[in-house]
Amino acid sequence: MELEKEIEQSTLQLLALKNPELDSFISFRQYIIKYINELINSDFQYLMFLLYRIDVSEERIKTLLSNNTDVYAAEIITDLILERQKQKAISRQQFKSQQHIVDDEEAW
């Protein structure tokens, strides 16, 4: 649950969106899908900038979009954004725990 909240907050911050105070991660995902769909239709260049900034693989996007023609592009892109944000959150948690171990060893 804590991981989901971290993913939500970091995603909102990166996308420069206000916190919608939704009751579940599924609702949050739908909120992001709607926003990504708006960008696809109105500001595709900005969407590309965001995906580059978030570090979503362009090759992965192309592959998934071509292999999943029955799924809305906004859903695929949102899931890739959330997956990347999850990877970053896990990495931050691991770094914090490793940093704590190093600090304890140096505390002699």
PDB file of C-alpha atoms in Angstrom:
ATOM      1  CA  MET A   1       0.000   0.000   0.000  1.00  0.00           C
ATOM      2  CA  GLU A   2       2.807   2.402   0.870  1.00  0.00           C
ATOM      3  CA  LEU A   3       4.465   1.610  -2.465  1.00  0.00           C
ATOM      4  CA  GLU A   4       1.271   2.482  -4.346  1.00  0.00           C
ATOM      5  CA  LYS A   5       1.050   5.845  -2.564  1.00  0.00           C
ATOM      6  CA  GLU A   6       4.669   6.597  -3.439  1.00  0.00           C
ATOM      7  CA  ILE A   7       3.983   5.689  -7.069  1.00  0.00           C
ATOM      8  CA  GLU A   8       0.904   7.920  -7.093  1.00  0.00           C
ATOM      9  CA  GLN A   9       2.729  10.894  -5.603  1.00  0.00           C
ATOM     10  CA  SER A  10       5.778  10.629  -7.847  1.00  0.00           C
ATOM     11  CA  THR A  11       3.597  10.188 -10.931  1.00  0.00           C
ATOM     12  CA  LEU A  12       1.453  13.200 -10.084  1.00  0.00           C
ATOM     13  CA  GLN A  13       4.579  15.253  -9.507  1.00  0.00           C
ATOM     14  CA  LEU A  14       6.191  14.226 -12.801  1.00  0.00           C
ATOM     15  CA  LEU A  15       3.011  14.843 -14.770  1.00  0.00           C
ATOM     16  CA  ALA A  16       2.415  18.137 -12.920  1.00  0.00           C
ATOM     17  CA  LEU A  17      -1.093  17.065 -11.905  1.00  0.00           C
ATOM     18  CA  LYS A  18      -3.019  17.922  -8.770  1.00  0.00           C
ATOM     19  CA  ASN A  19      -3.844  15.149  -6.348  1.00  0.00           C
ATOM     20  CA  PRO A  20      -7.370  13.970  -7.182  1.00  0.00           C
ATOM     21  CA  GLU A  21      -7.844  12.254  -3.769  1.00  0.00           C
ATOM     22  CA  LEU A  22      -9.096   9.011  -5.291  1.00  0.00           C
ATOM     23  CA  ASP A  23     -10.061   6.018  -3.190  1.00  0.00           C
ATOM     24  CA  SER A  24      -8.062   3.308  -4.966  1.00  0.00           C
ATOM     25  CA  PHE A  25      -5.062   2.681  -7.181  1.00  0.00           C
ATOM     26  CA  ILE A  26      -7.458   1.495  -9.912  1.00  0.00           C
ATOM     27  CA  SER A  27      -9.197   4.883  -9.830  1.00  0.00           C
ATOM     28  CA  PHE A  28      -5.811   6.580  -9.918  1.00  0.00           C
ATOM     29  CA  ARG A  29      -4.848   4.513 -12.980  1.00  0.00           C
ATOM     30  CA  GLN A  30      -8.077   5.571 -14.720  1.00  0.00           C
ATOM     31  CA  TYR A  31      -7.313   9.212 -13.898  1.00  0.00           C
ATOM     32  CA  ILE A  32      -3.880   8.918 -15.507  1.00  0.00           C
ATOM     33  CA  ILE A  33      -5.299   7.068 -18.541  1.00  0.00           C
ATOM     34  CA  LYS A  34      -7.718   9.952 -19.110  1.00  0.00           C
ATOM     35  CA  TYR A  35      -4.885  12.493 -18.877  1.00  0.00           C
ATOM     36  CA  ILE A  36      -2.635  10.506 -21.240  1.00  0.00           C
ATOM     37  CA  ASN A  37      -5.509  10.186 -23.712  1.00  0.00           C
ATOM     38  CA  GLU A  38      -5.966  13.970 -23.616  1.00  0.00           C
ATOM     39  CA  LEU A  39      -2.253  14.393 -24.372  1.00  0.00           C
ATOM     40  CA  ILE A  40      -2.420  11.907 -27.244  1.00  0.00           C
ATOM     41  CA  ASN A  41      -5.226  13.952 -28.781  1.00  0.00           C
ATOM     42  CA  SER A  42      -4.076  17.479 -27.986  1.00  0.00           C
ATOM     43  CA  ASP A  43      -0.335  17.651 -27.226  1.00  0.00           C
ATOM     44  CA  PHE A  44       1.473  14.572 -28.480  1.00  0.00           C
ATOM     45  CA  GLN A  45       4.847  16.360 -28.460  1.00  0.00           C
ATOM     46  CA  TYR A  46       4.500  17.084 -24.731  1.00  0.00           C
ATOM     47  CA  LEU A  47       3.560  13.442 -24.119  1.00  0.00           C
ATOM     48  CA  MET A  48       6.768  12.369 -25.873  1.00  0.00           C
ATOM     49  CA  PHE A  49       8.717  14.795 -23.683  1.00  0.00           C
ATOM     50  CA  LEU A  50       7.120  13.340 -20.538  1.00  0.00           C
ATOM     51  CA  LEU A  51       7.842   9.760 -21.573  1.00  0.00           C
ATOM     52  CA  TYR A  52      11.474  10.670 -22.216  1.00  0.00           C
ATOM     53  CA  ARG A  53      11.688  12.454 -18.855  1.00  0.00           C
ATOM     54  CA  ILE A  54      10.113   9.514 -17.014  1.00  0.00           C
ATOM     55  CA  ASP A  55      12.483   7.186 -18.892  1.00  0.00           C
ATOM     56  CA  VAL A  56       9.903   4.944 -20.525  1.00  0.00           C
ATOM     57  CA  SER A  57      11.468   2.844 -23.273  1.00  0.00           C
ATOM     58  CA  GLU A  58      10.416   4.020 -26.725  1.00  0.00           C
ATOM     59  CA  GLU A  59      11.050   0.552 -28.134  1.00  0.00           C
ATOM     60  CA  ARG A  60       8.836  -1.004 -25.490  1.00  0.00           C
ATOM     61  CA  ILE A  61       6.033   1.440 -26.282  1.00  0.00           C
ATOM     62  CA  LYS A  62       6.250   0.679 -30.001  1.00  0.00           C
ATOM     63  CA  THR A  63       6.309  -3.077 -29.401  1.00  0.00           C
ATOM     64  CA  LEU A  64       3.372  -3.080 -27.011  1.00  0.00           C
ATOM     65  CA  LEU A  65       1.289  -0.765 -29.180  1.00  0.00           C
ATOM     66  CA  SER A  66       1.841  -2.880 -32.281  1.00  0.00           C
ATOM     67  CA  ASN A  67       1.207  -6.174 -30.432  1.00  0.00           C
ATOM     68  CA  ASN A  68      -1.908  -4.979 -28.584  1.00  0.00           C
ATOM     69  CA  THR A  69      -4.060  -3.255 -31.169  1.00  0.00           C
ATOM     70  CA  ASP A  70      -7.186  -4.145 -29.175  1.00  0.00           C
ATOM     71  CA  VAL A  71      -6.068  -2.049 -26.161  1.00  0.00           C
ATOM     72  CA  TYR A  72      -6.248   1.748 -26.032  1.00  0.00           C
ATOM     73  CA  ALA A  73      -2.849   3.399 -26.444  1.00  0.00           C
ATOM     74  CA  ALA A  74      -3.463   5.523 -23.342  1.00  0.00           C
ATOM     75  CA  GLU A  75      -3.848   2.375 -21.226  1.00  0.00           C
ATOM     76  CA  ILE A  76      -0.607   0.880 -22.499  1.00  0.00           C
ATOM     77  CA  ILE A  77       1.305   4.121 -22.007  1.00  0.00           C
ATOM     78  CA  THR A  78      -0.159   4.618 -18.526  1.00  0.00           C
ATOM     79  CA  ASP A  79       0.796   1.103 -17.488  1.00  0.00           C
ATOM     80  CA  LEU A  80       4.344   1.665 -18.740  1.00  0.00           C
ATOM     81  CA  ILE A  81       4.567   4.947 -16.812  1.00  0.00           C
ATOM     82  CA  LEU A  82       3.287   3.308 -13.623  1.00  0.00           C
ATOM     83  CA  GLU A  83       5.605   0.338 -14.092  1.00  0.00           C
ATOM     84  CA  ARG A  84       8.608   2.678 -14.461  1.00  0.00           C
ATOM     85  CA  GLN A  85       7.535   4.672 -11.418  1.00  0.00           C
ATOM     86  CA  LYS A  86       7.263   1.421  -9.452  1.00  0.00           C
ATOM     87  CA  GLN A  87      10.805   0.446 -10.497  1.00  0.00           C
ATOM     88  CA  LYS A  88      12.089   3.823  -9.334  1.00  0.00           C
ATOM     89  CA  ALA A  89      10.233   3.585  -5.998  1.00  0.00           C
ATOM     90  CA  ILE A  90      11.630   0.102  -5.320  1.00  0.00           C
ATOM     91  CA  SER A  91      15.106   1.311  -6.205  1.00  0.00           C
ATOM     92  CA  ARG A  92      14.759   4.245  -3.786  1.00  0.00           C
ATOM     93  CA  GLN A  93      13.634   1.888  -1.001  1.00  0.00           C
ATOM     94  CA  GLN A  94      16.577  -0.440  -1.644  1.00  0.00           C
ATOM     95  CA  PHE A  95      19.003   2.466  -1.624  1.00  0.00           C
ATOM     96  CA  LYS A  96      17.588   3.732   1.670  1.00  0.00           C
ATOM     97  CA  SER A  97      17.947   0.307   3.294  1.00  0.00           C
ATOM     98  CA  GLN A  98      21.501  -0.078   1.971  1.00  0.00           C
ATOM     99  CA  GLN A  99      22.340   3.397   3.211  1.00  0.00           C
ATOM    100  CA  HIS A 100      21.030   2.425   6.658  1.00  0.00           C
ATOM    101  CA  ILE A 101      23.284  -0.672   6.711  1.00  0.00           C
ATOM    102  CA  VAL A 102      26.333   1.392   5.760  1.00  0.00           C
ATOM    103  CA  ASP A 103      25.529   3.959   8.452  1.00  0.00           C
ATOM    104  CA  ASP A 104      25.245   1.213  11.098  1.00  0.00           C
ATOM    105  CA  GLU A 105      28.593  -0.317  10.084  1.00  0.00           C
ATOM    106  CA  GLU A 106      30.316   3.072  10.304  1.00  0.00           C
ATOM    107  CA  ALA A 107      28.782   3.806  13.711  1.00  0.00           C
ATOM    108  CA  TRP A 108      31.421   1.791  15.612  1.00  0.00           C
TER     109      TRP A 108
END
